[in-house]
PDB file of C-alpha atoms and ligand atoms in Angstrom:
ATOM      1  CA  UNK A   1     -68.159  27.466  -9.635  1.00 84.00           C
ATOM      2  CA  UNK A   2     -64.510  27.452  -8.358  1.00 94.00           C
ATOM      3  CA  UNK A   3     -64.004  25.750  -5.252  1.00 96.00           C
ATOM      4  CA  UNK A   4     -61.667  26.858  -2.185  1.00 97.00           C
ATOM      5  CA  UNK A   5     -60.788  24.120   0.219  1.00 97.00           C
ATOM      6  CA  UNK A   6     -60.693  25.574   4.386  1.00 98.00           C
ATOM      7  CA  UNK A   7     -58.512  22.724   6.119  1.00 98.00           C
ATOM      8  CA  UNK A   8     -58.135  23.977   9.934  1.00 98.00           C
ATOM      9  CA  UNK A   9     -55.422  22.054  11.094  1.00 98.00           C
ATOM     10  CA  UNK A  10     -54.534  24.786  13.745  1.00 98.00           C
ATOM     11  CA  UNK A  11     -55.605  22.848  17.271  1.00 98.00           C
ATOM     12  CA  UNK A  12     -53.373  21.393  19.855  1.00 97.00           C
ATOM     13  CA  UNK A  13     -54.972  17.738  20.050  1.00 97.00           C
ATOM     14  CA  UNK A  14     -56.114  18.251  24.071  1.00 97.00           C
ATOM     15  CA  UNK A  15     -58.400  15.294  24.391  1.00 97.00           C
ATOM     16  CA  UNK A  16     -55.732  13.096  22.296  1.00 97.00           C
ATOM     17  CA  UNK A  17     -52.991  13.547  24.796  1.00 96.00           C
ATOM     18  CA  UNK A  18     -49.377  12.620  23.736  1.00 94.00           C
ATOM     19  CA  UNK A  19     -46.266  15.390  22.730  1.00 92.00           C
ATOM     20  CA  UNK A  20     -47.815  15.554  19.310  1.00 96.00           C
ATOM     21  CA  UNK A  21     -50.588  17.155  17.617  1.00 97.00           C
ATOM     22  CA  UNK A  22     -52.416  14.353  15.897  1.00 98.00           C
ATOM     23  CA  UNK A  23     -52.538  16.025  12.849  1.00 98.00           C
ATOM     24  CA  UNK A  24     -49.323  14.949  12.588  1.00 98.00           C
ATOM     25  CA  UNK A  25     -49.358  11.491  13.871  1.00 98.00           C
ATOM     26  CA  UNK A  26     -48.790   8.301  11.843  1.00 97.00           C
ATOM     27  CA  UNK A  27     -51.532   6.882  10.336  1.00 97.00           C
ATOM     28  CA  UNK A  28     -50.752   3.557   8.776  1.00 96.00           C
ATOM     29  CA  UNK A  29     -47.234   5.176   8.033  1.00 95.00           C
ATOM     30  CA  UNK A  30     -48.118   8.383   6.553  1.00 97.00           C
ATOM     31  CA  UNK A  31     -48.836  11.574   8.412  1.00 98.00           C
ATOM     32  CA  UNK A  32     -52.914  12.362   8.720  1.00 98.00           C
ATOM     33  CA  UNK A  33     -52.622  15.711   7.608  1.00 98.00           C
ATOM     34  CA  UNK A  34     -50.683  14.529   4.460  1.00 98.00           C
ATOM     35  CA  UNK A  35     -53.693  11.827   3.608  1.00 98.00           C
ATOM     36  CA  UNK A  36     -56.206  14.232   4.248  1.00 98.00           C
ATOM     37  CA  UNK A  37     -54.445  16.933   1.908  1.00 98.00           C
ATOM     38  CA  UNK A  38     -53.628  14.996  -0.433  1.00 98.00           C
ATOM     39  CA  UNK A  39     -57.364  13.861  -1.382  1.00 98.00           C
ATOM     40  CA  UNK A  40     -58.451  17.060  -1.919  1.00 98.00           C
ATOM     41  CA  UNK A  41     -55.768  17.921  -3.736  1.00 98.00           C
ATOM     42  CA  UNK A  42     -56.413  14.839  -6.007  1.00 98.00           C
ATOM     43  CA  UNK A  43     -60.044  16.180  -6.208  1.00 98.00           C
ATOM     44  CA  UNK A  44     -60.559  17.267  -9.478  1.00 98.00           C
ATOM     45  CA  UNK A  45     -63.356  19.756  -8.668  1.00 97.00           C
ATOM     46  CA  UNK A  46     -60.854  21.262  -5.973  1.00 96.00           C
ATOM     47  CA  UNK A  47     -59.427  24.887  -7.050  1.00 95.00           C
ATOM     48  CA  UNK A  48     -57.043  25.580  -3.989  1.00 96.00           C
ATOM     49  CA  UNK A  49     -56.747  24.613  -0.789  1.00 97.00           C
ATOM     50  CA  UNK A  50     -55.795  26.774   2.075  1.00 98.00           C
ATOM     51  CA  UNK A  51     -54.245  24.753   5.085  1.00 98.00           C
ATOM     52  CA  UNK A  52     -54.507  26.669   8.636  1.00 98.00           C
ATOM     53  CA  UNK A  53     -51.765  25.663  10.647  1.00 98.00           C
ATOM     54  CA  UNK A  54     -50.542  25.903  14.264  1.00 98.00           C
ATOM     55  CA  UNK A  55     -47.047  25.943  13.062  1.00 97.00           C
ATOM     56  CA  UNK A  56     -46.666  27.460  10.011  1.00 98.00           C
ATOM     57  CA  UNK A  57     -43.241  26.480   8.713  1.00 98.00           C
ATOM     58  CA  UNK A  58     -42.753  23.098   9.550  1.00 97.00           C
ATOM     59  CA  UNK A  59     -46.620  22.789   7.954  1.00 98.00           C
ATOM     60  CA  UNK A  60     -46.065  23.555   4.744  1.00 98.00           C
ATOM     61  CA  UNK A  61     -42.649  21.975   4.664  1.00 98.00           C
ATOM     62  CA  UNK A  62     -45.057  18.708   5.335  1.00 98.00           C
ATOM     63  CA  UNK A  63     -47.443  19.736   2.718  1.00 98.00           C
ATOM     64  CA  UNK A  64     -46.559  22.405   0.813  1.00 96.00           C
ATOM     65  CA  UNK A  65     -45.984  20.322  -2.488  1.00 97.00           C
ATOM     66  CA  UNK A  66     -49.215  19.077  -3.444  1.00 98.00           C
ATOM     67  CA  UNK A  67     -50.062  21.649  -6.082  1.00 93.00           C
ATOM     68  CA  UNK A  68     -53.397  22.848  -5.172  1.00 96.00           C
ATOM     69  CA  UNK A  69     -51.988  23.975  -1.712  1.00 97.00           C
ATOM     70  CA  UNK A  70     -52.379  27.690  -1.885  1.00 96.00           C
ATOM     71  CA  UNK A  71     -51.635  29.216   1.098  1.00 97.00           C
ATOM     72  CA  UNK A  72     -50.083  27.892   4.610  1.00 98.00           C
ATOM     73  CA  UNK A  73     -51.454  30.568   6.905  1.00 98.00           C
ATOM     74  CA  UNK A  74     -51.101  31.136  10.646  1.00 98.00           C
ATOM     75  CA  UNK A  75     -54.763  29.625  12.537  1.00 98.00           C
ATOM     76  CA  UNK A  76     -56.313  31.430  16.061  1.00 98.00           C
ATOM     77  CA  UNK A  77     -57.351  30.229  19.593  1.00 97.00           C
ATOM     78  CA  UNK A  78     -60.345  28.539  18.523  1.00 97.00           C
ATOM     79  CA  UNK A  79     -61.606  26.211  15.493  1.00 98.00           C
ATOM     80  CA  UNK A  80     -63.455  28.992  14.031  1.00 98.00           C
ATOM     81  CA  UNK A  81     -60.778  31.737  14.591  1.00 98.00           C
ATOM     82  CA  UNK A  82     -58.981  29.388  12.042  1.00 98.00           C
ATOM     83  CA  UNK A  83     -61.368  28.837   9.748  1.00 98.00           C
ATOM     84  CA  UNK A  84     -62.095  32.999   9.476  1.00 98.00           C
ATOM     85  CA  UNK A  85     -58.190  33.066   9.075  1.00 98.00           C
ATOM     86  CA  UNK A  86     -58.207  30.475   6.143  1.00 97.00           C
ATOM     87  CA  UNK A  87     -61.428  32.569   4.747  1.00 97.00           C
ATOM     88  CA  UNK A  88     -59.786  35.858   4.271  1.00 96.00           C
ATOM     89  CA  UNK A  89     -57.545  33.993   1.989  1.00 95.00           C
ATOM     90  CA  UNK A  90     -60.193  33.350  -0.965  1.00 89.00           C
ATOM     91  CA  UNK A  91     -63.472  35.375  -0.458  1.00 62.00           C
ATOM     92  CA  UNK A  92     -62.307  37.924  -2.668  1.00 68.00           C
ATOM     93  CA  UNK A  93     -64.768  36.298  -5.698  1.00 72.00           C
ATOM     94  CA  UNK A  94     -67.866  33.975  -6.358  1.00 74.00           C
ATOM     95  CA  UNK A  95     -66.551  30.575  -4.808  1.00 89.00           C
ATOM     96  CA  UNK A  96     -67.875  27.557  -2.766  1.00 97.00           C
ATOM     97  CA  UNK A  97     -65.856  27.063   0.393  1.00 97.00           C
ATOM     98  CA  UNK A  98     -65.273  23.157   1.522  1.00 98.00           C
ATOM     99  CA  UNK A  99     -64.282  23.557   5.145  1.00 98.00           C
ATOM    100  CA  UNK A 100     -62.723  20.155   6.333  1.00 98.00           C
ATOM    101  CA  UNK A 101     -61.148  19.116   9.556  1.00 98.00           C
ATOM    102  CA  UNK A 102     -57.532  17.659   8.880  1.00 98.00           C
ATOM    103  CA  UNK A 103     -57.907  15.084  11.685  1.00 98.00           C
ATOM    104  CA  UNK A 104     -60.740  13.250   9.105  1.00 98.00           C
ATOM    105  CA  UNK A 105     -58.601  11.511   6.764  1.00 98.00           C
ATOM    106  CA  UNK A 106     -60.881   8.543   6.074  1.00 98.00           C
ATOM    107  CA  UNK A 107     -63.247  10.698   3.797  1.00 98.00           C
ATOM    108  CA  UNK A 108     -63.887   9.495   0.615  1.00 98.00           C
ATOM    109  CA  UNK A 109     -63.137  10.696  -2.938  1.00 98.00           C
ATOM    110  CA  UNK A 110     -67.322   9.569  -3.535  1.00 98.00           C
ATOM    111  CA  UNK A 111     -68.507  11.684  -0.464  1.00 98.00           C
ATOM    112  CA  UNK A 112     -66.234  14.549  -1.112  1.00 98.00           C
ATOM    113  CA  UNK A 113     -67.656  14.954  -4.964  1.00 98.00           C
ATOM    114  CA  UNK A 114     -70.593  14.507  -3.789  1.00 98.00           C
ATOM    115  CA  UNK A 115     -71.318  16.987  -1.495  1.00 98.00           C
ATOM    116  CA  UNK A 116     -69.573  19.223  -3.812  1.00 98.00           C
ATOM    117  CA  UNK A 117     -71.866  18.894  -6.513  1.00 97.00           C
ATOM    118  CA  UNK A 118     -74.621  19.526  -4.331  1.00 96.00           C
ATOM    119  CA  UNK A 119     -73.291  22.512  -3.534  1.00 95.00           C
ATOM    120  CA  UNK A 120     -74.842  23.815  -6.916  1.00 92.00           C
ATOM    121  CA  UNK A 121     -78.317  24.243  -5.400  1.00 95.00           C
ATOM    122  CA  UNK A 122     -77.583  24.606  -1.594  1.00 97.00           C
ATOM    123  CA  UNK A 123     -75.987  27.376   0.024  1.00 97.00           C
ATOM    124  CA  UNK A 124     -74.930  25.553   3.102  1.00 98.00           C
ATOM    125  CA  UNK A 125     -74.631  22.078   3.572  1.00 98.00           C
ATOM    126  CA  UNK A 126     -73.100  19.831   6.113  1.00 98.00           C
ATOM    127  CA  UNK A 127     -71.923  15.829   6.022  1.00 98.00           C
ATOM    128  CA  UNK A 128     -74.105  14.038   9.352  1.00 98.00           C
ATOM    129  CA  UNK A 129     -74.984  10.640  10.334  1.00 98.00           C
ATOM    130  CA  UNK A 130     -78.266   9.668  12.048  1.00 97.00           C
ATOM    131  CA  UNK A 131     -76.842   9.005  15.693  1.00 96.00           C
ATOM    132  CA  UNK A 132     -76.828   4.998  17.089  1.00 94.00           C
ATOM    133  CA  UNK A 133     -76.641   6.240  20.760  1.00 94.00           C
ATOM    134  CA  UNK A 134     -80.166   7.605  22.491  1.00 95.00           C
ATOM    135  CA  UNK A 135     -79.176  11.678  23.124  1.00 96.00           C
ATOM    136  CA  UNK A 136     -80.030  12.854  26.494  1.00 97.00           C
ATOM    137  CA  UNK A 137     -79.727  16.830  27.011  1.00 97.00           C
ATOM    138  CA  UNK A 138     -78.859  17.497  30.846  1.00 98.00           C
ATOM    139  CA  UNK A 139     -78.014  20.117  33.397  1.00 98.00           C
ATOM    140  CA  UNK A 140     -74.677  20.709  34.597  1.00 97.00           C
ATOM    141  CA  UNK A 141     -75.600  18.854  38.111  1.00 97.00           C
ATOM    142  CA  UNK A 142     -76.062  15.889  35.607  1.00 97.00           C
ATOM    143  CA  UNK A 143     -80.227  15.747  35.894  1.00 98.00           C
ATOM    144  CA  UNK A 144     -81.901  14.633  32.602  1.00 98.00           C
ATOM    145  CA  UNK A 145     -84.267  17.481  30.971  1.00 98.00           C
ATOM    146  CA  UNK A 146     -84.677  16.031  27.518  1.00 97.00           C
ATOM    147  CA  UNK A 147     -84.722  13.135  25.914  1.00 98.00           C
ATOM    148  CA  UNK A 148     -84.984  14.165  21.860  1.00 97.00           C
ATOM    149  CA  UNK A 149     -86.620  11.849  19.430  1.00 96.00           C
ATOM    150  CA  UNK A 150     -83.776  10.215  18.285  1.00 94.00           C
ATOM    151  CA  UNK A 151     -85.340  10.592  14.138  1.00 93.00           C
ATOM    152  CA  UNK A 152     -84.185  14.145  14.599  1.00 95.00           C
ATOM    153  CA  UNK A 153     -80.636  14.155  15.593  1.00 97.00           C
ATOM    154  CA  UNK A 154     -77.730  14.016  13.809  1.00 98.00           C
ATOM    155  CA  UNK A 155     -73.909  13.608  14.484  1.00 97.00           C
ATOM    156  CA  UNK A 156     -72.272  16.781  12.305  1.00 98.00           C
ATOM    157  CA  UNK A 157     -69.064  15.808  10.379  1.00 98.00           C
ATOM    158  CA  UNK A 158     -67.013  17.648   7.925  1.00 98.00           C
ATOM    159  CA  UNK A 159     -66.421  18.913   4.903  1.00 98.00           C
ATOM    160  CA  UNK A 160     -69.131  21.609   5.871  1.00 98.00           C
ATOM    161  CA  UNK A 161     -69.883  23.481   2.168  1.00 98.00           C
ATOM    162  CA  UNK A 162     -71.000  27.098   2.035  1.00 98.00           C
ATOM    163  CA  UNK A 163     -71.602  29.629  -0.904  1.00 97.00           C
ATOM    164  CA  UNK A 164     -68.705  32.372   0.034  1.00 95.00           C
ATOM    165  CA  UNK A 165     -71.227  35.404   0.309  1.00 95.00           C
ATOM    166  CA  UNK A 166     -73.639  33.988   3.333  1.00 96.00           C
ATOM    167  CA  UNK A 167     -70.533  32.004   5.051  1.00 97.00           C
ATOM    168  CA  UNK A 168     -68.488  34.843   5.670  1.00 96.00           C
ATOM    169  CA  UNK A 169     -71.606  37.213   6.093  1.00 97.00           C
ATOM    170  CA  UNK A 170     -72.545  34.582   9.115  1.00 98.00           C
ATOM    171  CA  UNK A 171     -68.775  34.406  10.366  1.00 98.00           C
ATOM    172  CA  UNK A 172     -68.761  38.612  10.711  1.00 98.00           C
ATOM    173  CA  UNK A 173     -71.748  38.745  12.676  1.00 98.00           C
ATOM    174  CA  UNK A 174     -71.001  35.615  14.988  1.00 98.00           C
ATOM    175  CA  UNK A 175     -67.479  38.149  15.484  1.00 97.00           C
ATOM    176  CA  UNK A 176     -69.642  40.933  15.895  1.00 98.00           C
ATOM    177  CA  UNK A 177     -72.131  38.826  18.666  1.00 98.00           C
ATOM    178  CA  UNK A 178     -69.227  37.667  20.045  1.00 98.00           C
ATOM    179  CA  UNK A 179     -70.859  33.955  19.579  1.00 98.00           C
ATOM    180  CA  UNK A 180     -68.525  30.804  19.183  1.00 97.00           C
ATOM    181  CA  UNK A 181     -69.440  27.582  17.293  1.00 94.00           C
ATOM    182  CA  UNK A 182     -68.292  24.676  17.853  1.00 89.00           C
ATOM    183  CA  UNK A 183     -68.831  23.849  13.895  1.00 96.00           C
ATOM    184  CA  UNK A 184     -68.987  26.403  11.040  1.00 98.00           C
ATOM    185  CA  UNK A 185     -72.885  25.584  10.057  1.00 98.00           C
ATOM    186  CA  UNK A 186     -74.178  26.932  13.389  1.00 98.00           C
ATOM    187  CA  UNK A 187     -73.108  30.417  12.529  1.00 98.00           C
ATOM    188  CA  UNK A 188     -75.018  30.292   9.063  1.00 98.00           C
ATOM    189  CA  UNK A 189     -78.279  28.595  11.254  1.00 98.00           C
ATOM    190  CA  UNK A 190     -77.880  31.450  13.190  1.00 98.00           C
ATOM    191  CA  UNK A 191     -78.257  33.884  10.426  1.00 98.00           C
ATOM    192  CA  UNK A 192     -81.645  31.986   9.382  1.00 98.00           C
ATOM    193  CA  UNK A 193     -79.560  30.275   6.318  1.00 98.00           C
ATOM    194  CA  UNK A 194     -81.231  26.797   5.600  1.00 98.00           C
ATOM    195  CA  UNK A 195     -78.526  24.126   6.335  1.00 98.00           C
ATOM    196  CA  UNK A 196     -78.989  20.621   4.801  1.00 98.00           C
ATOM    197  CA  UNK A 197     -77.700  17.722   5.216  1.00 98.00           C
ATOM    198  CA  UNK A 198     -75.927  15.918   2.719  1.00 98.00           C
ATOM    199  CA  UNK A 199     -75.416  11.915   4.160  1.00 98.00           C
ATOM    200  CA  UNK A 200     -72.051  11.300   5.585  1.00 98.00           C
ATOM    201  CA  UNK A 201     -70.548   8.096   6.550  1.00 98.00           C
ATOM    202  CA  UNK A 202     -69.345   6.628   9.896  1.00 98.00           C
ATOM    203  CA  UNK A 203     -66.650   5.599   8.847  1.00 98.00           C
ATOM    204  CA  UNK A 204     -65.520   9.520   8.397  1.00 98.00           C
ATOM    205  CA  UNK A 205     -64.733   9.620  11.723  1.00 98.00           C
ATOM    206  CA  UNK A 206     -63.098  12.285  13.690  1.00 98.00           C
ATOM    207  CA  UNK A 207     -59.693  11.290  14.880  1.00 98.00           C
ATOM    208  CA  UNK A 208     -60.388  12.749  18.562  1.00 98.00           C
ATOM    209  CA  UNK A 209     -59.150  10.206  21.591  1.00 98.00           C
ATOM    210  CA  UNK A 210     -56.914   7.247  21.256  1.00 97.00           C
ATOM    211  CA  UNK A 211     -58.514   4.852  20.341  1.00 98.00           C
ATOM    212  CA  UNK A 212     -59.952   6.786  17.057  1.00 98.00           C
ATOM    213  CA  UNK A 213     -56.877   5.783  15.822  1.00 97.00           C
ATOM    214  CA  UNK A 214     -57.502   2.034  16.349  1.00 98.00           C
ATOM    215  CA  UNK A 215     -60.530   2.346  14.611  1.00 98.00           C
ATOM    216  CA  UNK A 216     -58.552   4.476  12.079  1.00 98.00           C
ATOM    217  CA  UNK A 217     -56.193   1.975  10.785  1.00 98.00           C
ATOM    218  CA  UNK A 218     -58.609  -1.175  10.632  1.00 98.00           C
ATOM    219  CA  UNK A 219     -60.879   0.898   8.373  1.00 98.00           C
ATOM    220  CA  UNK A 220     -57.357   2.206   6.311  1.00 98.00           C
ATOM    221  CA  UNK A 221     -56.258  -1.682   6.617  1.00 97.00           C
ATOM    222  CA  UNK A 222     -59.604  -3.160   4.945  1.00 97.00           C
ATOM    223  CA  UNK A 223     -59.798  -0.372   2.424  1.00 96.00           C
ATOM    224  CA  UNK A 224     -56.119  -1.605   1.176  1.00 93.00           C
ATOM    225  CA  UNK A 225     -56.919  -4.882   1.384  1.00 93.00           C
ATOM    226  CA  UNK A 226     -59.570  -3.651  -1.190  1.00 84.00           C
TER     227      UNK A 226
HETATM  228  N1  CTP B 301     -58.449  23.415  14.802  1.00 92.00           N
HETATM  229  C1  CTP B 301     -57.873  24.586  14.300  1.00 92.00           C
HETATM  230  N2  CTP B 301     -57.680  25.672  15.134  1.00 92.00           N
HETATM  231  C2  CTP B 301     -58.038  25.605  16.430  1.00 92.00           C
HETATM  232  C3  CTP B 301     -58.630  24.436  16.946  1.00 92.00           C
HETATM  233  C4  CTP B 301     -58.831  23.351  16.094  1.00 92.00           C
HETATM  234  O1  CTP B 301     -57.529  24.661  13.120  1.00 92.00           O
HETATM  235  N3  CTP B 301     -57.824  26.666  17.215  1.00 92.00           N
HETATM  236  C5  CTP B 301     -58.600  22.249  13.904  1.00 92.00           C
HETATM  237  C6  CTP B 301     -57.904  21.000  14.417  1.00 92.00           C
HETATM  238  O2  CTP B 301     -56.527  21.012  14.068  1.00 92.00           O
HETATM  239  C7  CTP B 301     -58.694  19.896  13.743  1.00 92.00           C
HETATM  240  C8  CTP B 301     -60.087  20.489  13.573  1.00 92.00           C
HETATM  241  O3  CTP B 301     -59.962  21.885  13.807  1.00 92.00           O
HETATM  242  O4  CTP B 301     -58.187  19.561  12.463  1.00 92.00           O
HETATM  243  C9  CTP B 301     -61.103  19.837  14.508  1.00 92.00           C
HETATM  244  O5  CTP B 301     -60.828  20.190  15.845  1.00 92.00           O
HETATM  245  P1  CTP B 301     -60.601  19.185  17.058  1.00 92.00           P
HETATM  246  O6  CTP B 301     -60.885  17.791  16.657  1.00 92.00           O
HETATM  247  O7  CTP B 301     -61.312  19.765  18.233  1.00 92.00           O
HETATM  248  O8  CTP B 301     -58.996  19.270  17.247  1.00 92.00           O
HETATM  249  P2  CTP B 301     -58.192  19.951  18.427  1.00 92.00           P
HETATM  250  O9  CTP B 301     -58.821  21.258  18.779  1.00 92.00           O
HETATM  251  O10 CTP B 301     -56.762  19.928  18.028  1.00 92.00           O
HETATM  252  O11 CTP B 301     -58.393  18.882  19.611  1.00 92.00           O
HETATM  253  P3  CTP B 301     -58.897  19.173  21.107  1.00 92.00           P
HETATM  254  O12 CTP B 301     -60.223  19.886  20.985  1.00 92.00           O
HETATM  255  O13 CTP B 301     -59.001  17.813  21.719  1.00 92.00           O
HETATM  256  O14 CTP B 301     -57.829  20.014  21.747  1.00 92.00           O
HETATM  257 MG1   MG B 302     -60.849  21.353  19.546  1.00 92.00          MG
END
C-alpha cells in the first residue's frame, strides 16, 4: 500500500529556549529537519512526504529538493492542528500515513521499515520504549495517587502509523469533541481502535530541552565513527 509521510515541523521550540526553532538548529552541522527529511525520503517504501511548517517559505527553500517532498503546507496552534493540516493533503485514497516528529532525527532506516511493514496487519501502531524511571501519577497540589506497575507503561515516540480511513475518522471526531492529544494514537484509542506497539529505541529521542542535543550529537558522533 502507498505510503504518505506526516512530518509536523510546525511548533515554536518553547521548552528549548533560544531565537530558533530547533527544527532548524545544527545538528552535527546539518539542519535537524534536513536529517530527518532526508531519511524518509531515502526510504524506499516512502511515497510522499508532506512537511507541516511554521514558516512556509523559508521551509521548503530548506527542504524542498528531496524528491519525495510533496507538499510544504502551512501547520496550526497545536501538534495535532498540524498533523490534520498535513492529512488533508493525501487522504484522498487507500494509504498508510507515517506521522513523524521532525525534532527525531536519530531514527533509523531499520526502525522506520520496520514499523512500516507492520503496518500491513495493524491499523494503528506506535514506536514506545518500556520506561527506566518509576511513573508516579499525582494531583496538581503535587500528592501521589498512583503508582502504576511499571510492566505496563510505555514512553510513546514517533513515527506513529495509521491506515488513512480510521486515522482521519478519529482526528474528525476528536475536532468534533473538541478533545486535544498530545500524540496522534490517543485520538484512534479514543475511537476504540486497537493501538500496538511496535518496539522503538532510546536512542530515538525527542530533541526537547538542551541538553537533548548533547545527547544528540554523541549518539550522531558514534554512529559515524561506525
Ligand atoms: N509541532 C507542529 N505544530 C505545532 C506544534 C508542534 O508541527 N503546533 C511539531 C514540532 O515542530 C515538532 C513536533 O510537532 O516537530 C513535536 O512537538 P514538540 O516537541 O512539542 O515541539 P514544539 O511544540 O516546537 O516544542 P514546545 O512544546 O517545547 O514548544
Ligand atoms: Mg509542543
Amino acid at each position: 500500500m502507498a505510503v504518505s509521510a506526516i512530518i509536523p515541523a510546525a511548533g515554536s521550540g518553547r521548552r528549548m529556549g533560544g531565537g530558533t526553532a530547533k527544527q532548524f538548529l545544527p545538528l552535527r552541522g546539518e539542519p535537524v529537519l534536513v536529517r530527518t527529511v532526508r531519511l524518509f525520503s531515502e526510504c524506499p517504501l516512502v511515497d510522499e512526504i508532506v512537511v507541516v511548517a511554521g514558516d512556509v517559505e523559508s521551509t521548503a527553500e530548506l527542504i524542498g529538493h528531496f524528491p519525495k517532498v510533496a507538499y510544504v503546507i502551512q501547520g496550526g496552534k497545536e501538534r495535532q492542528d498540524s498533523v490534520w493540516a498535513g492529512l488533508q493533503k493525501v487522504h484522498s485514497r487507500p494509504r498508510i500515513i507515517c506521522v513523524h516528529d521532525a525534532v527525531r532525527p536519530l531514527l533509523t532506516m531499520e526502525m522506520l521499515e520496520g514499523v512500516l511493514h507492520a503496518a500491513a496487519e495493524h491499523q494503528a501502531q506506535v514506536l514506545a520504549v518500556p520506561v527506566k524511571d518509576t511513573i508516579k501519577m499525582a494531583k496538581p497540589d503535587g500528592i501521589v495517587t498512583q503508582t502504576p506497575d511499571r510492566s505496563t507503561v510505555f514512553a510513546v515516540q514517533t513515527p506513529q502509523v495509521f491506515w488513512v480511513e480510521p486515522m482521519a475518522q478519529a482526528f474528525r471526531q476528536a475536532i468534533a469533541d473538541g478533545v486535544v492529544g498530545t500524540d496522534c494514537a490517543s485520538l484512534l484509542e479514543r475511537m476504540g481502535v486497537p493501538v500496538h506497539i511496535y518496539p522503538g529505541s532510546n536512542e530515538n529521542i525527542k530533541l526537547t530541552t538542551p541538553e537533548d542535543f548533547l545527547v544528540a550529537e554523541a549518539i550522531l558522533e558514534r554512529r559515524e565513527r561506525g
